[in-house]
Amino acid sequence: MRKAALCALMAASVLGACSTHQIPMTYNPAAVEKPPSAKPDVEVLAVTDSRKRTGKHLGAIRGGYGNALKTIEASGPVKDVVRKAFEDALGARGLLASANGANYGLDITVEKLDCSQLVRKEAHARFRVTVLDKSLGQPVYSKVVEDNREDTGNLFATGVFGSVEELSKLTNDSMQAAIDQALDNPAFLTVVKAR
């Protein structure tokens, strides 16, 4: 009788842990410095999500058999989340122009933005950023930026005990670091005449 009750309790806790969590992905401009010659002359033209799993999906906290116990999604389509983050980052640097008021446009491809946890937590972001000179109608700069993070993990904070908040923060930090890499690159700043 006790054995059956214990098995039922364990099954209920495992089944109850299978859930989907939508997380906010935002750009925090707190530590951003404006480039010396910054002027609002850049806009985000397009963002394409070229990941294998498009839409809102970011990753999961997995159980011992690799099964997803806690699925993690962005609060909206990843391409929209990344667009907003790039716009906020450009705005923080004094580079964001009003719609159709810019000489330069960004074409961004999301090649990777994901997270996972089996034991250790991992988060990855990779964007291809192309700058178009709108007067010429052609690309004048392109760069792939990437950030990969991992936490050593804790055997007692995995599976159903894995923290969605900690994995979400790691993912957001990875996205922000990749965006900072793209927009603080001296070659990018030279192309958009902000340096």
XYZ file of N, CA and C in Angstrom:
585
model
N 0.821 -1.193 0.000
C 0.000 0.000 0.000
C 0.869 1.262 0.000
N 1.885 1.285 0.892
C 2.776 2.448 0.957
C 3.550 2.602 -0.339
N 3.979 1.478 -0.896
C 4.741 1.502 -2.137
C 3.900 2.078 -3.282
N 2.648 1.691 -3.357
C 1.742 2.195 -4.400
C 1.510 3.689 -4.223
N 1.345 4.131 -2.996
C 1.125 5.562 -2.725
C 2.365 6.372 -3.094
N 3.542 5.848 -2.773
C 4.797 6.527 -3.102
C 4.973 6.614 -4.617
N 4.675 5.543 -5.324
C 4.765 5.536 -6.788
C 3.778 6.534 -7.400
N 2.583 6.593 -6.864
C 1.578 7.537 -7.368
C 2.023 8.978 -7.130
N 2.610 9.253 -5.971
C 3.102 10.599 -5.648
C 4.240 10.985 -6.588
N 5.165 10.073 -6.841
C 6.277 10.359 -7.756
C 5.766 10.599 -9.171
N 4.819 9.793 -9.626
C 4.257 9.966 -10.979
C 3.548 11.313 -11.098
N 2.820 11.694 -10.070
C 2.111 12.981 -10.093
C 3.090 14.144 -10.141
N 4.201 14.049 -9.404
C 5.169 15.155 -9.407
C 5.864 15.270 -10.753
N 6.155 14.131 -11.394
C 6.795 14.166 -12.707
C 5.831 14.720 -13.749
N 4.591 14.237 -13.754
C 3.612 14.724 -14.726
C 3.262 16.185 -14.481
N 3.211 16.587 -13.242
C 2.900 17.980 -12.920
C 4.012 18.922 -13.323
N 5.215 18.414 -13.467
C 6.352 19.258 -13.810
C 6.438 19.531 -15.307
N 5.762 18.760 -16.135
C 5.778 18.985 -17.578
C 4.960 20.234 -17.868
N 5.659 21.303 -18.244
C 4.961 22.574 -18.419
C 5.696 23.444 -19.429
N 5.007 24.473 -19.886
C 5.584 25.445 -20.812
C 5.627 26.796 -20.116
N 6.779 27.463 -20.234
C 6.980 28.758 -19.579
C 7.355 29.788 -20.633
N 6.586 30.870 -20.703
C 6.928 31.971 -21.599
C 7.732 32.993 -20.804
N 8.895 33.375 -21.357
C 9.781 34.284 -20.639
C 9.960 35.580 -21.418
N 10.089 36.685 -20.710
C 10.362 37.949 -21.400
C 11.836 37.998 -21.803
N 12.107 38.394 -23.021
C 13.484 38.578 -23.497
C 13.621 40.061 -23.816
N 14.423 40.770 -23.030
C 14.534 42.213 -23.207
C 15.991 42.636 -23.243
N 16.221 43.789 -23.838
C 17.557 44.372 -23.876
C 17.655 45.399 -22.756
N 18.690 45.272 -21.924
C 18.902 46.211 -20.819
C 20.011 47.186 -21.208
N 19.682 48.457 -21.429
C 20.681 49.426 -21.897
C 21.520 50.052 -20.781
N 21.469 49.512 -19.569
C 22.106 50.139 -18.408
C 23.592 50.450 -18.593
N 24.351 49.568 -19.203
C 25.806 49.759 -19.270
C 26.291 50.199 -20.654
N 25.411 50.766 -21.452
C 25.768 51.136 -22.820
C 26.341 52.547 -22.872
N 27.418 52.702 -23.640
C 27.986 54.033 -23.881
C 27.638 54.458 -25.302
N 27.258 55.729 -25.445
C 26.986 56.243 -26.792
C 28.296 56.424 -27.539
N 28.337 55.988 -28.797
C 29.535 56.252 -29.606
C 29.718 57.767 -29.764
N 30.956 58.244 -29.911
C 31.230 59.684 -29.940
C 30.469 60.465 -31.021
N 30.326 59.885 -32.189
C 29.655 60.599 -33.286
C 28.275 60.027 -33.584
N 27.614 59.483 -32.599
C 26.320 58.830 -32.812
C 25.264 59.811 -33.294
N 24.533 59.388 -34.303
C 23.352 60.133 -34.750
C 22.317 59.110 -35.193
N 21.050 59.436 -35.076
C 19.997 58.462 -35.409
C 19.897 58.225 -36.914
N 20.678 57.259 -37.390
C 20.754 57.033 -38.831
C 20.677 55.548 -39.209
N 20.208 54.701 -38.266
C 20.139 53.254 -38.523
C 18.742 52.759 -38.157
N 18.186 51.894 -38.990
C 16.915 51.261 -38.663
C 17.014 49.762 -38.900
N 16.153 49.018 -38.250
C 16.099 47.569 -38.461
C 15.120 47.325 -39.608
N 15.637 46.810 -40.713
C 14.790 46.568 -41.883
C 14.069 45.227 -41.795
N 14.824 44.177 -41.474
C 14.225 42.843 -41.450
C 14.955 41.945 -40.461
N 14.187 41.050 -39.854
C 14.755 40.004 -38.999
C 14.181 38.681 -39.477
N 15.062 37.739 -39.769
C 14.662 36.416 -40.243
C 15.086 35.375 -39.218
N 14.182 34.495 -38.872
C 14.485 33.408 -37.945
C 14.817 32.168 -38.775
N 16.113 31.820 -38.852
C 16.509 30.669 -39.670
C 16.875 29.450 -38.805
N 16.455 29.453 -37.553
C 16.721 28.313 -36.673
C 15.918 27.098 -37.140
N 16.317 25.919 -36.672
C 15.572 24.702 -37.028
C 14.151 24.764 -36.491
N 14.004 25.220 -35.241
C 12.671 25.370 -34.644
C 12.379 26.857 -34.556
N 11.511 27.330 -35.413
C 11.186 28.759 -35.434
C 10.019 29.031 -34.490
N 9.541 30.239 -34.514
C 8.433 30.623 -33.640
C 8.948 31.110 -32.305
N 8.308 30.675 -31.222
C 8.644 31.133 -29.874
C 9.653 30.230 -29.169
N 9.859 29.027 -29.670
C 10.651 28.014 -28.960
C 12.083 28.467 -28.677
N 12.528 28.286 -27.417
C 13.910 28.558 -27.026
C 14.625 27.303 -26.536
N 13.952 26.444 -25.789
C 14.619 25.254 -25.289
C 13.831 24.589 -24.185
N 14.560 23.837 -23.329
C 13.872 23.097 -22.276
C 14.824 22.689 -21.165
N 14.239 22.489 -20.002
C 14.907 21.808 -18.906
C 14.489 20.349 -19.057
N 15.480 19.465 -19.119
C 15.207 18.072 -19.458
C 15.404 17.135 -18.270
N 14.675 16.034 -18.339
C 14.797 14.988 -17.329
C 15.947 14.051 -17.669
N 16.156 13.042 -16.833
C 17.257 12.105 -16.984
C 17.261 11.331 -18.291
N 16.113 11.207 -18.945
C 16.037 10.499 -20.221
C 16.054 11.458 -21.412
N 16.331 12.735 -21.151
C 16.352 13.726 -22.220
C 14.985 14.279 -22.560
N 13.965 13.875 -21.806
C 12.605 14.343 -22.055
C 12.423 15.766 -21.529
N 11.689 16.588 -22.270
C 11.457 17.982 -21.871
C 10.463 18.021 -20.717
N 10.929 18.514 -19.566
C 10.051 18.659 -18.406
C 9.465 20.067 -18.341
N 10.305 21.062 -18.649
C 9.875 22.459 -18.643
C 10.321 23.088 -19.956
N 9.369 23.304 -20.843
C 9.667 23.914 -22.135
C 9.711 25.426 -21.961
N 10.702 26.055 -22.597
C 10.876 27.497 -22.461
C 10.649 28.159 -23.816
N 9.776 29.170 -23.813
C 9.446 29.923 -25.020
C 9.630 31.409 -24.749
N 9.896 32.161 -25.808
C 9.889 33.620 -25.715
C 8.433 34.071 -25.611
N 8.221 35.283 -25.143
C 6.855 35.790 -24.982
C 6.180 36.094 -26.319
N 6.954 36.124 -27.391
C 6.426 36.327 -28.738
C 7.356 35.636 -29.715
N 7.070 35.703 -31.020
C 7.973 35.093 -31.995
C 9.401 35.619 -31.812
N 10.376 34.734 -31.885
C 11.770 35.113 -31.644
C 12.204 36.239 -32.573
N 11.775 36.221 -33.823
C 12.183 37.292 -34.749
C 11.694 38.659 -34.264
N 10.513 38.716 -33.645
C 9.999 39.981 -33.122
C 10.738 40.401 -31.857
N 11.068 39.424 -31.015
C 11.809 39.698 -29.777
C 13.196 40.243 -30.115
N 13.861 39.630 -31.096
C 15.200 40.064 -31.496
C 15.137 41.447 -32.148
N 14.132 41.682 -32.964
C 13.968 43.015 -33.575
C 13.871 44.091 -32.497
N 13.000 43.864 -31.513
C 12.815 44.843 -30.435
C 14.112 45.039 -29.652
N 14.832 43.961 -29.374
C 16.089 44.057 -28.631
C 17.121 44.871 -29.412
N 17.242 44.631 -30.723
C 18.172 45.417 -31.541
C 17.749 46.886 -31.588
N 16.441 47.147 -31.712
C 15.972 48.537 -31.732
C 16.277 49.231 -30.403
N 16.062 48.533 -29.290
C 16.372 49.119 -27.982
C 17.869 49.372 -27.838
N 18.686 48.458 -28.361
C 20.138 48.617 -28.291
C 20.605 49.793 -29.159
N 20.040 49.925 -30.348
C 20.370 51.068 -31.205
C 19.930 52.374 -30.545
N 18.740 52.364 -29.957
C 18.232 53.553 -29.268
C 19.127 53.967 -28.109
N 19.610 53.002 -27.347
C 20.483 53.291 -26.208
C 21.798 53.924 -26.660
N 22.202 53.635 -27.889
C 23.454 54.179 -28.420
C 23.225 55.466 -29.213
N 21.984 55.919 -29.307
C 21.672 57.138 -30.061
C 21.730 56.922 -31.562
N 21.589 55.675 -32.021
C 21.707 55.355 -33.448
C 20.372 55.073 -34.129
N 19.317 54.843 -33.367
C 18.034 54.428 -33.951
C 17.314 55.590 -34.615
N 17.044 55.408 -35.904
C 16.298 56.414 -36.672
C 14.826 56.050 -36.684
N 13.991 57.039 -36.984
C 12.571 56.755 -37.148
C 12.394 55.948 -38.433
N 11.259 55.278 -38.563
C 10.993 54.431 -39.729
C 11.190 55.218 -41.017
N 11.917 54.648 -41.939
C 12.224 55.224 -43.257
C 13.003 56.538 -43.183
N 13.580 56.834 -42.020
C 14.351 58.074 -41.890
C 15.837 57.826 -41.765
N 16.295 56.641 -42.162
C 17.696 56.277 -41.960
C 18.418 56.089 -43.284
N 19.717 56.308 -43.248
C 20.560 56.018 -44.408
C 21.026 54.564 -44.405
N 20.984 53.938 -43.213
C 21.464 52.565 -43.083
C 20.376 51.676 -42.502
N 20.320 50.459 -43.002
C 19.347 49.501 -42.494
C 20.023 48.203 -42.101
N 19.524 47.586 -41.037
C 20.053 46.295 -40.599
C 19.162 45.170 -41.100
N 19.800 44.173 -41.652
C 19.132 42.926 -42.021
C 19.741 41.874 -41.100
N 18.927 41.320 -40.208
C 19.422 40.425 -39.168
C 18.857 39.030 -39.387
N 19.730 38.037 -39.318
C 19.307 36.638 -39.382
C 19.620 35.993 -38.041
N 18.598 35.431 -37.411
C 18.783 34.699 -36.163
C 19.181 33.280 -36.550
N 20.471 32.972 -36.411
C 20.951 31.634 -36.752
C 20.822 30.693 -35.555
N 20.902 31.260 -34.362
C 20.772 30.446 -33.155
C 20.334 31.337 -32.001
N 19.374 30.879 -31.251
C 18.984 31.488 -29.981
C 18.262 30.383 -29.233
N 18.973 29.761 -28.302
C 18.381 28.628 -27.607
C 18.998 28.430 -26.231
N 18.385 27.524 -25.483
C 18.864 27.198 -24.147
C 18.497 25.757 -23.827
N 19.219 25.187 -22.868
C 18.887 23.834 -22.435
C 19.519 23.574 -21.071
N 18.951 22.610 -20.385
C 19.539 22.134 -19.144
C 19.243 20.653 -18.992
N 20.290 19.864 -18.860
C 20.166 18.483 -18.431
C 20.724 18.478 -17.005
N 22.023 18.695 -16.870
C 22.608 18.997 -15.563
C 23.069 20.445 -15.597
N 24.002 20.766 -16.509
C 24.446 22.162 -16.598
C 23.492 22.957 -17.487
N 23.444 24.249 -17.234
C 22.619 25.147 -18.042
C 23.466 25.676 -19.197
N 22.867 25.788 -20.391
C 23.545 26.329 -21.558
C 22.622 27.301 -22.276
N 23.224 28.345 -22.852
C 22.471 29.283 -23.683
C 23.375 29.733 -24.821
N 22.780 29.910 -26.001
C 23.550 30.254 -27.199
C 22.789 31.307 -28.010
N 23.552 32.252 -28.552
C 22.975 33.242 -29.464
C 23.950 33.452 -30.611
N 23.437 33.433 -31.831
C 24.266 33.729 -33.005
C 23.398 34.479 -34.018
N 23.874 35.669 -34.390
C 23.157 36.514 -35.343
C 24.079 36.891 -36.492
N 23.534 36.889 -37.698
C 24.249 37.463 -38.855
C 23.657 38.854 -39.058
N 24.517 39.858 -38.968
C 24.070 41.249 -39.072
C 24.663 41.846 -40.344
N 23.790 42.298 -41.234
C 24.217 42.920 -42.484
C 23.717 44.359 -42.498
N 24.632 45.289 -42.836
C 24.267 46.701 -42.945
C 24.076 47.024 -44.412
N 22.921 47.594 -44.727
C 22.632 48.016 -46.097
C 22.713 49.531 -46.176
N 23.412 50.023 -47.175
C 23.403 51.453 -47.464
C 22.159 51.671 -48.323
N 21.159 52.333 -47.765
C 19.867 52.444 -48.456
C 19.962 53.266 -49.736
N 20.891 54.227 -49.797
C 21.011 55.033 -51.017
C 21.615 54.203 -52.153
N 22.497 53.260 -51.809
C 23.088 52.394 -52.834
C 22.241 51.151 -53.078
N 21.430 50.795 -52.084
C 20.603 49.605 -52.183
C 21.398 48.308 -52.129
N 22.536 48.357 -51.428
C 23.362 47.149 -51.348
C 24.058 47.042 -49.988
N 24.497 45.818 -49.638
C 25.190 45.630 -48.361
C 26.577 46.268 -48.377
N 26.929 46.871 -47.248
C 28.256 47.479 -47.113
C 29.047 46.855 -45.954
N 28.401 45.960 -45.216
C 29.067 45.339 -44.060
C 28.260 44.120 -43.640
N 28.959 43.063 -43.222
C 28.273 41.882 -42.704
C 29.176 41.194 -41.687
N 28.577 40.723 -40.613
C 29.347 40.047 -39.568
C 28.439 39.077 -38.828
N 29.020 37.934 -38.443
C 28.319 36.985 -37.584
C 28.840 37.203 -36.167
N 27.917 37.397 -35.231
C 28.284 37.552 -33.820
C 27.691 36.386 -33.051
N 28.415 35.958 -32.019
C 27.990 34.765 -31.298
C 28.369 34.865 -29.831
N 27.490 34.350 -28.987
C 27.776 34.259 -27.556
C 27.281 32.898 -27.067
N 28.137 32.196 -26.334
C 27.794 30.887 -25.775
C 28.090 30.923 -24.280
N 27.122 30.526 -23.491
C 27.282 30.543 -22.033
C 26.906 29.197 -21.454
N 27.556 28.866 -20.349
C 27.153 27.675 -19.620
C 27.446 27.841 -18.145
N 26.665 27.145 -17.374
C 26.782 27.124 -15.931
C 27.111 25.673 -15.570
N 28.008 25.462 -14.635
C 28.437 24.101 -14.320
C 27.292 23.215 -13.857
N 26.279 23.776 -13.292
C 25.118 22.990 -12.885
C 25.270 22.386 -11.501
N 24.175 21.822 -11.041
C 24.100 21.239 -9.713
C 23.171 20.037 -9.818
N 23.655 18.880 -9.446
C 22.844 17.658 -9.572
C 21.526 17.734 -8.812
N 21.461 18.599 -7.786
C 20.243 18.706 -6.992
C 19.279 19.771 -7.529
N 19.706 20.511 -8.564
C 18.842 21.544 -9.151
C 18.642 21.252 -10.633
N 18.299 20.014 -10.938
C 18.065 19.603 -12.318
C 16.663 19.026 -12.449
N 16.301 18.677 -13.671
C 14.992 18.049 -13.899
C 13.863 18.912 -13.361
N 12.972 18.314 -12.571
C 11.813 19.048 -12.054
C 12.241 20.175 -11.115
N 13.465 20.098 -10.587
C 13.952 21.137 -9.682
C 14.757 22.214 -10.414
N 14.900 22.083 -11.733
C 15.632 23.071 -12.526
C 14.908 24.408 -12.510
N 15.691 25.485 -12.463
C 15.118 26.829 -12.366
C 14.903 27.460 -13.740
N 13.654 27.714 -14.073
C 13.316 28.398 -15.318
C 13.900 29.808 -15.298
N 13.838 30.469 -14.141
C 14.333 31.845 -14.021
C 15.831 31.925 -14.303
N 16.611 30.989 -13.755
C 18.064 31.016 -13.975
C 18.412 30.734 -15.427
N 17.737 29.768 -16.035
C 18.004 29.457 -17.441
C 17.547 30.608 -18.343
N 16.456 31.255 -17.989
C 15.965 32.406 -18.754
C 16.963 33.554 -18.712
N 17.514 33.818 -17.534
C 18.502 34.901 -17.385
C 19.742 34.604 -18.223
N 20.205 33.367 -18.188
C 21.379 32.985 -18.973
C 21.118 33.209 -20.466
N 19.908 32.873 -20.923
C 19.535 33.038 -22.337
C 19.460 34.505 -22.713
N 18.832 35.312 -21.857
C 18.720 36.743 -22.118
C 20.107 37.394 -22.142
N 20.975 36.999 -21.201
C 22.337 37.543 -21.156
C 23.110 37.193 -22.429
N 22.910 35.992 -22.940
C 23.587 35.578 -24.163
C 23.111 36.414 -25.353
N 21.794 36.621 -25.464
C 21.248 37.453 -26.537
C 21.816 38.867 -26.454
N 21.820 39.435 -25.251
C 22.302 40.809 -25.076
C 23.786 40.913 -25.427
N 24.583 39.957 -25.004
C 26.021 40.001 -25.285
C 26.289 39.943 -26.793
N 25.529 39.125 -27.517
C 25.709 39.034 -28.971
C 25.318 40.351 -29.642
N 24.244 40.972 -29.179
C 23.821 42.267 -29.742
C 24.875 43.331 -29.453
N 25.392 43.358 -28.228
C 26.447 44.322 -27.885
C 27.674 44.116 -28.771
N 28.032 42.859 -29.004
C 29.158 42.551 -29.888
C 28.942 43.142 -31.273
N 27.723 43.007 -31.784
C 27.412 43.499 -33.130
C 27.477 45.017 -33.205
N 26.877 45.694 -32.244
C 26.720 47.145 -32.335
C 27.894 47.935 -31.769
N 28.758 47.291 -30.983
C 29.937 47.982 -30.453
C 31.188 47.684 -31.277
N 31.047 46.898 -32.323
C 32.172 46.555 -33.176
C 32.670 47.813 -33.892
N 33.970 48.118 -33.794
C 34.491 49.331 -34.445
C 34.207 49.393 -35.950
N 34.261 48.252 -36.632
C 33.984 48.253 -38.074
C 32.533 48.654 -38.350
N 31.586 48.152 -37.537
C 30.178 48.543 -37.688
C 30.028 50.047 -37.465
N 30.619 50.544 -36.375
C 30.501 51.968 -36.041
C 31.100 52.848 -37.119
N 32.192 52.400 -37.745
C 32.808 53.164 -38.834
C 31.874 53.207 -40.036
N 31.265 52.074 -40.370
C 30.367 52.007 -41.537
C 29.178 52.950 -41.362
N 28.596 53.007 -40.163
C 27.422 53.869 -39.958
C 27.818 55.275 -39.500
N 29.126 55.573 -39.616
C 29.665 56.901 -39.322
C 29.396 57.374 -37.891
N 29.478 56.424 -36.945
C 29.265 56.773 -35.537
C 30.589 56.817 -34.799
N 31.680 56.752 -35.554
C 33.014 56.721 -34.924
C 33.979 57.554 -35.702
